[in-house]
Coordinates of C-alpha atoms in Angstrom, one line a residue:
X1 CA 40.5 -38.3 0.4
X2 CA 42.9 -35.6 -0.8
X3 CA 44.3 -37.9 -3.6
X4 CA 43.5 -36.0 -6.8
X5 CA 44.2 -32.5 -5.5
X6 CA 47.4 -31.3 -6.5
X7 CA 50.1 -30.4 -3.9
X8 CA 52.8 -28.0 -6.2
X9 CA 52.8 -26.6 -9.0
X10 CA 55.5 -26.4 -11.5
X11 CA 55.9 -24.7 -14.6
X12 CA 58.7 -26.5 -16.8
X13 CA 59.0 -24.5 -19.9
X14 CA 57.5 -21.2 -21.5
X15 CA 57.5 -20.2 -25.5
X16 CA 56.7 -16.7 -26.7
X17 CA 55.1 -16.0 -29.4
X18 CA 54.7 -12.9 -31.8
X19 CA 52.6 -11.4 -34.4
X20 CA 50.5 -8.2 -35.2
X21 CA 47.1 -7.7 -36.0
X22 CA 45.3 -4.7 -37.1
X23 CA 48.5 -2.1 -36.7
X24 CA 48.9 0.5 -39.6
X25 CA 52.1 2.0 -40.5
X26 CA 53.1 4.9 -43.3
X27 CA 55.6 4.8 -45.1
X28 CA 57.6 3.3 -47.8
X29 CA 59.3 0.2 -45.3
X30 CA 55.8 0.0 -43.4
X31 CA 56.0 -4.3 -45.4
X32 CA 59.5 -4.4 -43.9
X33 CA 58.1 -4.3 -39.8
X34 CA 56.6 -8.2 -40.3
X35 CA 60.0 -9.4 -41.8
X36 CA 61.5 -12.0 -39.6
X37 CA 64.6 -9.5 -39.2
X38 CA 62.6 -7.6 -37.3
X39 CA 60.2 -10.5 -35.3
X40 CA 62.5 -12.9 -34.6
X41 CA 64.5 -10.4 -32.4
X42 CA 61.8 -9.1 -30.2
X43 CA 60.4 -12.9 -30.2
X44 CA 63.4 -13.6 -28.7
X45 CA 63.5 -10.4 -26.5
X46 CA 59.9 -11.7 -24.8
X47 CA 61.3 -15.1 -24.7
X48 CA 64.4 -13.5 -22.4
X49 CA 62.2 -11.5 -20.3
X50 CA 59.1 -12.4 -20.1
X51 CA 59.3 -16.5 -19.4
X52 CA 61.4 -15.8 -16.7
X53 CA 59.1 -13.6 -15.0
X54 CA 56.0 -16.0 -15.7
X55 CA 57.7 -19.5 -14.3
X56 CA 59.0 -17.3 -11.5
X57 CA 55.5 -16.2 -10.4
X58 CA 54.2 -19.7 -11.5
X59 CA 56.8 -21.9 -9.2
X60 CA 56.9 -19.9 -6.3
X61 CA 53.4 -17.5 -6.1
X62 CA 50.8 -20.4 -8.1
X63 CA 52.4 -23.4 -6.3
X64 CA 52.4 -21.9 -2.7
X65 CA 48.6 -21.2 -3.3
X66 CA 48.0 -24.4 -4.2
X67 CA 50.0 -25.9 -1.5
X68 CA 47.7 -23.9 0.7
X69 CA 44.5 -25.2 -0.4
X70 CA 46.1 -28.3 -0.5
X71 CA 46.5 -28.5 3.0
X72 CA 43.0 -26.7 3.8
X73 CA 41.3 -29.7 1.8
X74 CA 43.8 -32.0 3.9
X75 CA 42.9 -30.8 7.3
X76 CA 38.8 -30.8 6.9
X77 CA 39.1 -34.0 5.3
X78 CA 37.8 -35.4 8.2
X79 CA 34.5 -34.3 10.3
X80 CA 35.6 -32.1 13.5
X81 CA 34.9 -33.8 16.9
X82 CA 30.8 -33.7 17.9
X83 CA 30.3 -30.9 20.5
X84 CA 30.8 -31.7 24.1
X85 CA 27.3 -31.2 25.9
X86 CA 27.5 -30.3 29.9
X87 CA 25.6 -32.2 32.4
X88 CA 22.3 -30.5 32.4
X89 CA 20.3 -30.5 36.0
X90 CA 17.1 -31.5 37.0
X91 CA 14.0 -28.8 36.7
X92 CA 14.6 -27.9 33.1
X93 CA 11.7 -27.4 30.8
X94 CA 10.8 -30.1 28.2
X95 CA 10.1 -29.2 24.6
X96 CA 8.5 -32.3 23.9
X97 CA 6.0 -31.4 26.3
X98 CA 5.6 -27.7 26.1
X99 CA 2.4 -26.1 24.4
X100 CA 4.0 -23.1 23.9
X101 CA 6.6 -24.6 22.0
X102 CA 4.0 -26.9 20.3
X103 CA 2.3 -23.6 19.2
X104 CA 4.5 -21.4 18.1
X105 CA 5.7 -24.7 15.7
X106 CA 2.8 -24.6 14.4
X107 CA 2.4 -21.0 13.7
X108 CA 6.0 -20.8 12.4
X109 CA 5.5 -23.9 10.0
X110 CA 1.8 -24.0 9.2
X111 CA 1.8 -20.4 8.8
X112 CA 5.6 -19.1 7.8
X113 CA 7.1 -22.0 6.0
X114 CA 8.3 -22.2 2.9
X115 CA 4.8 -22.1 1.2
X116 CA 2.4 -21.2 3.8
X117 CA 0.1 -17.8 3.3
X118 CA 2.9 -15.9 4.7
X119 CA 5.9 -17.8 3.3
X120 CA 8.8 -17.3 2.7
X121 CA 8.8 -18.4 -1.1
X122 CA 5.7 -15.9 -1.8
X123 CA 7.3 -13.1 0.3
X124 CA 10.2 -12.8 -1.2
X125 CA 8.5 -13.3 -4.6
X126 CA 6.3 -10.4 -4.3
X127 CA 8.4 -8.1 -2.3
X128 CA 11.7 -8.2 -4.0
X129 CA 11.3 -10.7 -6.8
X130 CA 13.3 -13.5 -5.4
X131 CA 16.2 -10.9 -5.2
X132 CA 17.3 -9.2 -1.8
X133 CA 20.6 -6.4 -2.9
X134 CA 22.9 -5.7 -0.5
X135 CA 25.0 -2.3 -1.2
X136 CA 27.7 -0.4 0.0
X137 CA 29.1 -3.7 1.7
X138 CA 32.6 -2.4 1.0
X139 CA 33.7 -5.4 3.0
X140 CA 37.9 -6.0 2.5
X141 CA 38.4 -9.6 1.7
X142 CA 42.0 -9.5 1.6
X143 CA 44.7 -7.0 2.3
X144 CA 48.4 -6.8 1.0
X145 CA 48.8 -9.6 -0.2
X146 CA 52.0 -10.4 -2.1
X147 CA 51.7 -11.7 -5.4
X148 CA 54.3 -11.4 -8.1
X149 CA 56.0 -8.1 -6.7
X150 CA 52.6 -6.5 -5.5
X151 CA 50.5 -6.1 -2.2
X152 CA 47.0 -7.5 -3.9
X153 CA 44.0 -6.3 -2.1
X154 CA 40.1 -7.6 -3.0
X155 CA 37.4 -5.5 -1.2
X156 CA 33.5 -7.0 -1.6
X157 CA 31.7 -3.4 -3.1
X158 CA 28.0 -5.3 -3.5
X159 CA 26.5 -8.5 -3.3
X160 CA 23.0 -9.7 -4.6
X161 CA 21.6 -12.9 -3.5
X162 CA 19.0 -14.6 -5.9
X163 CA 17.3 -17.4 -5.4
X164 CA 14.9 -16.7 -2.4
X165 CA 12.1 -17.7 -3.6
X166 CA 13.2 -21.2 -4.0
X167 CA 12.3 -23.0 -0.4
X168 CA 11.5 -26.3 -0.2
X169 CA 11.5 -26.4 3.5
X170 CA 11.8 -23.7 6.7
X171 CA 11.1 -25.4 9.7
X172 CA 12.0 -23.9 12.8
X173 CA 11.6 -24.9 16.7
X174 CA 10.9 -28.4 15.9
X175 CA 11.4 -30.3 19.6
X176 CA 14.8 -32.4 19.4
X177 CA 14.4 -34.6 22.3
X178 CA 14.2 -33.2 25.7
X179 CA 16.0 -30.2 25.4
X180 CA 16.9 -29.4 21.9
X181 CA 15.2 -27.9 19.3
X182 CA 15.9 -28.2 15.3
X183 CA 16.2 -25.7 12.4
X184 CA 15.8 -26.9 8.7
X185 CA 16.0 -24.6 5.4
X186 CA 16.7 -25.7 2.2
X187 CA 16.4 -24.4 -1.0
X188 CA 16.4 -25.5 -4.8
X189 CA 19.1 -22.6 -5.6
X190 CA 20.7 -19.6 -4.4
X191 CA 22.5 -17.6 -6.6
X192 CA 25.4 -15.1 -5.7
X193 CA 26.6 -11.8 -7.9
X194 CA 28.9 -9.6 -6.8
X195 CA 31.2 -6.2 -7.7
X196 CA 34.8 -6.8 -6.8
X197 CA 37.6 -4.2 -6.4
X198 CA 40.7 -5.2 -7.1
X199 CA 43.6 -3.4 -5.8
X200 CA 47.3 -3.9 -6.6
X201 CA 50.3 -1.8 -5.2
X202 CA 53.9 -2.1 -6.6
X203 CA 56.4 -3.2 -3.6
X204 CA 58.7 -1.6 -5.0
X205 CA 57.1 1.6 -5.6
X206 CA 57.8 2.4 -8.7
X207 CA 54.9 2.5 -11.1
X208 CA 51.6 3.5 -10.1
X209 CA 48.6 1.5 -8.7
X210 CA 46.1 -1.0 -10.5
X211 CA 42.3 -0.9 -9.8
X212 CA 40.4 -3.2 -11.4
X213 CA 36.5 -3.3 -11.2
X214 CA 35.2 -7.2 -11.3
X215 CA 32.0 -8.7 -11.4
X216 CA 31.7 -12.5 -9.4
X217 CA 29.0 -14.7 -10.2
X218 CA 28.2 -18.4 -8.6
X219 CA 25.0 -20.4 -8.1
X220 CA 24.8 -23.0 -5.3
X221 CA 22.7 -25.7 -6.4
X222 CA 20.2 -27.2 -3.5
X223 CA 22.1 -25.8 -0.4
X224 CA 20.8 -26.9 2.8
X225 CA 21.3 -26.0 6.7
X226 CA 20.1 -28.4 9.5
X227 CA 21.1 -27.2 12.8
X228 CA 20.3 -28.0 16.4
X229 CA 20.5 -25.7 19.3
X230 CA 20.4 -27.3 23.3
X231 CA 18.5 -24.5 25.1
X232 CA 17.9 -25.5 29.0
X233 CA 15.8 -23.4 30.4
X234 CA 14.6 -23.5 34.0
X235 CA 10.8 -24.4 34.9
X236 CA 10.7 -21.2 36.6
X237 CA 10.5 -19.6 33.7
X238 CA 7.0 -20.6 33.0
X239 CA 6.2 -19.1 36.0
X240 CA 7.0 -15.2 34.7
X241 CA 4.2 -12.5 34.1
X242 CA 3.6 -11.1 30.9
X243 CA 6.0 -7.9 31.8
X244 CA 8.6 -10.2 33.0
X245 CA 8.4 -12.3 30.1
X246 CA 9.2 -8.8 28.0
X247 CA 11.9 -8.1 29.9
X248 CA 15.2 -10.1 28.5
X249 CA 17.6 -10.0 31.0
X250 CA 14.4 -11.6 33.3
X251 CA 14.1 -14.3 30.4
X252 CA 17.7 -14.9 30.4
X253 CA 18.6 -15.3 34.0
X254 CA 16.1 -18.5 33.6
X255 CA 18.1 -19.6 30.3
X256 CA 20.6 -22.6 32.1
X257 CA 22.5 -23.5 28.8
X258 CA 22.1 -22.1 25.3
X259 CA 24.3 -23.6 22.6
X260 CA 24.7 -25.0 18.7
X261 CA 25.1 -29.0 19.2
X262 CA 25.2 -29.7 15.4
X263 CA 25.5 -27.6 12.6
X264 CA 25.5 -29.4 9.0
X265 CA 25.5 -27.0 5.6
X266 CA 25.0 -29.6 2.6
X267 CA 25.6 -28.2 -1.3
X268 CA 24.7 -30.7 -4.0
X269 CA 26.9 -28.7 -6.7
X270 CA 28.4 -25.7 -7.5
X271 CA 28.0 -24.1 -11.1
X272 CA 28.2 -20.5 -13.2
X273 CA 31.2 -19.8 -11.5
X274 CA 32.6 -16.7 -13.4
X275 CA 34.7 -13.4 -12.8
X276 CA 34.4 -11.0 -15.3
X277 CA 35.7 -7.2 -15.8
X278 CA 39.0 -7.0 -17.5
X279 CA 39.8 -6.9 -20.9
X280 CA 38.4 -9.7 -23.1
X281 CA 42.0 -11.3 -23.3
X282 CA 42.2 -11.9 -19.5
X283 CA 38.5 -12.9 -19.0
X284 CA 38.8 -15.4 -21.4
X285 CA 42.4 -16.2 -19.0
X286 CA 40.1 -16.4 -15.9
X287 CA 37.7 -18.7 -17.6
X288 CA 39.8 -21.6 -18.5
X289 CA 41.8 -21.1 -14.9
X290 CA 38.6 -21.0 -13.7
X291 CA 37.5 -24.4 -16.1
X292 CA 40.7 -26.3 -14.5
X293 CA 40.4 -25.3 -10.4
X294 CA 37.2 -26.5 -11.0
X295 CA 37.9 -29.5 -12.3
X296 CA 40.5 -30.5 -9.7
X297 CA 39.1 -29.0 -6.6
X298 CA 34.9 -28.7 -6.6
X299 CA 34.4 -32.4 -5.8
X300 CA 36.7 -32.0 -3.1
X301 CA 35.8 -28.5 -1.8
X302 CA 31.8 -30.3 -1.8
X303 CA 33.4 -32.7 0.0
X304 CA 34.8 -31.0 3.2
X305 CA 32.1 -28.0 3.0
X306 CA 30.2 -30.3 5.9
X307 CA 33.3 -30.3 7.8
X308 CA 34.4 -26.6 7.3
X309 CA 30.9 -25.4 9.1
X310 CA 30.5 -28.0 11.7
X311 CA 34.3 -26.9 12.8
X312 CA 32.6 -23.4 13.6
X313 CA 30.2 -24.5 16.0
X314 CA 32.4 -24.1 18.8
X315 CA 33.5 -20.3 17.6
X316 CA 29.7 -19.8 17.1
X317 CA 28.9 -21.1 20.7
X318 CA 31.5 -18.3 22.4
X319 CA 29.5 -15.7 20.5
X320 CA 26.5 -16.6 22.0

């Protein structure tokens, strides 16, 4: 249900307004500079020049973004089609049945887990205090972009994930009927902070280029994954020695079908969304911009998040 989201964008009017704070002048007319001879002029100037330029990138740049997201929030509004699964052929070896399977599950969950003597939660909290950095990432997010007479660019410098030592649940080869096998995590929290570089080139040319160093900040509040994966495997396989068993392309010529059937990401809320990094003026900007795309598009973006990473099983499934 798209029917709060906006579709446009409009700005109808724009007021300037003047004043000084903090400037110093010498001289005997130094009073003379706040008369209204002299404010009401250049009030009038920004009103000329600068409203123009604002509703112009407001009407055309704002509203086509929102269009956009618009129609993204439109076209996962329902969930994508469930994956086709092929006929599968007889002689295929049955999870619910298999001791290796049955003992590796219990190794992986008794042991590994979330809490187990070797899990994940106490892992992570000992090792790298819930925390795992990644650096260097210098990954480009978007390139030349237009944007109110520049080619905007956003590269990803860093990224630190926090929140890893929140598990409630890792569960992993769990038999899913015959063939199948699950894969559950979930977590209380994961948090997200990352260094942004922004990048922004005049089209025209003239003037020189804007970088702008920005620090990203989110928290996903209980995400969860719960996937299942149809691995046919042929009978024969149980039939390899140990050395054949270490050899993967021996494994694989067994391997029949391999492929994601479901893939559901859930994500109760998301909060501490923030960009800092300019000057206090426009962080305050990106704050209440920030307060009102909230406001209109979380629930919805909650919403369709299901739908967004169940529509990349099939992309997932021609990787493997």
């Amino acid at each position: 249900d798209t029917s709060h989201v906006p579709a446009s964008l409009s700005m109808t009017s724009c007021t300037a307004q003047l004043g000084f704070e903090d400037m110093h002048f010498y001289g005997n007319q130094s009073a003379a500079l706040n008369h209204p001879n002299v404010t009401s002029p250049l009030k009038d100037f920004l009103q000329s020049a600068v409203c123009p330029e604002v509703q112009s990138v407001i009407n055309n740049q704002a509203s086509g973004i929102v269009s956009l997201v618009e129609m993204v929030i439109a076209a996962n509004s329902a969930p994508p089609a469930p994956v086709p699964v092929p006929a599968l052929p007889a002689g295929l070896v049955d999870w619910t049945r298999s001791e290796v399977v049955e003992v590796l599950d219990g190794l992986v969950n008794g042991l590994i887990g979330a809490d187990g003597p070797w899990g994940l939660n106490r892992v992570f909290n000992h090792t790298l205090g819930g925390l795992f950095p990644f650096s260097g990432l210098n990954k480009t997010l978007a390139s030349n972009v237009p944007l109110a007479g520049y080619n905007v660019s956003l590269m990803l410098r860093d990224l630190t994930i926090s929140g890893l030592d929140t598990f409630g649940q890792f569960q992993l080869l769990d038999p899913l009927g015959n063939h199948s096998l699950s894969f559950v995590l979930s977590m209380a929290k994961l948090g997200l902070s990352s260094t942004l570089e922004l990048q922004l080139v005049p089209v025209s040319g003239a003037g020189g280029v804007i970088t702008e160093t920005l620090q990203a900040q989110a928290e996903l509040e209980e995400p969860a994954i719960n996937a299942s994966l149809l691995l046919a495997v042929n009978n024969s396989l149980t039939d390899l020695e140990l050395s054949q068993l270490l050899d993967a392309g021996c494994v694989l010529s067994h391997v029949h079908t391999a492929m994601l059937t479901t893939l559901e990401v859930t994500l109760r809320d998301l909060r501490n969304v923030a960009v800092t990094g300019l000057d206090s003026g426009l962080d305050e900007l990106l704050g209440n911009v920030g307060e009102v795309v909230e406001e209109l598009y979380k629930p919805s973006l909650l919403r369709i998040l299901p739908n967004i990473v169940a529509g990349s099983t099939s992309g997932l499934n021609a990787e493997l």
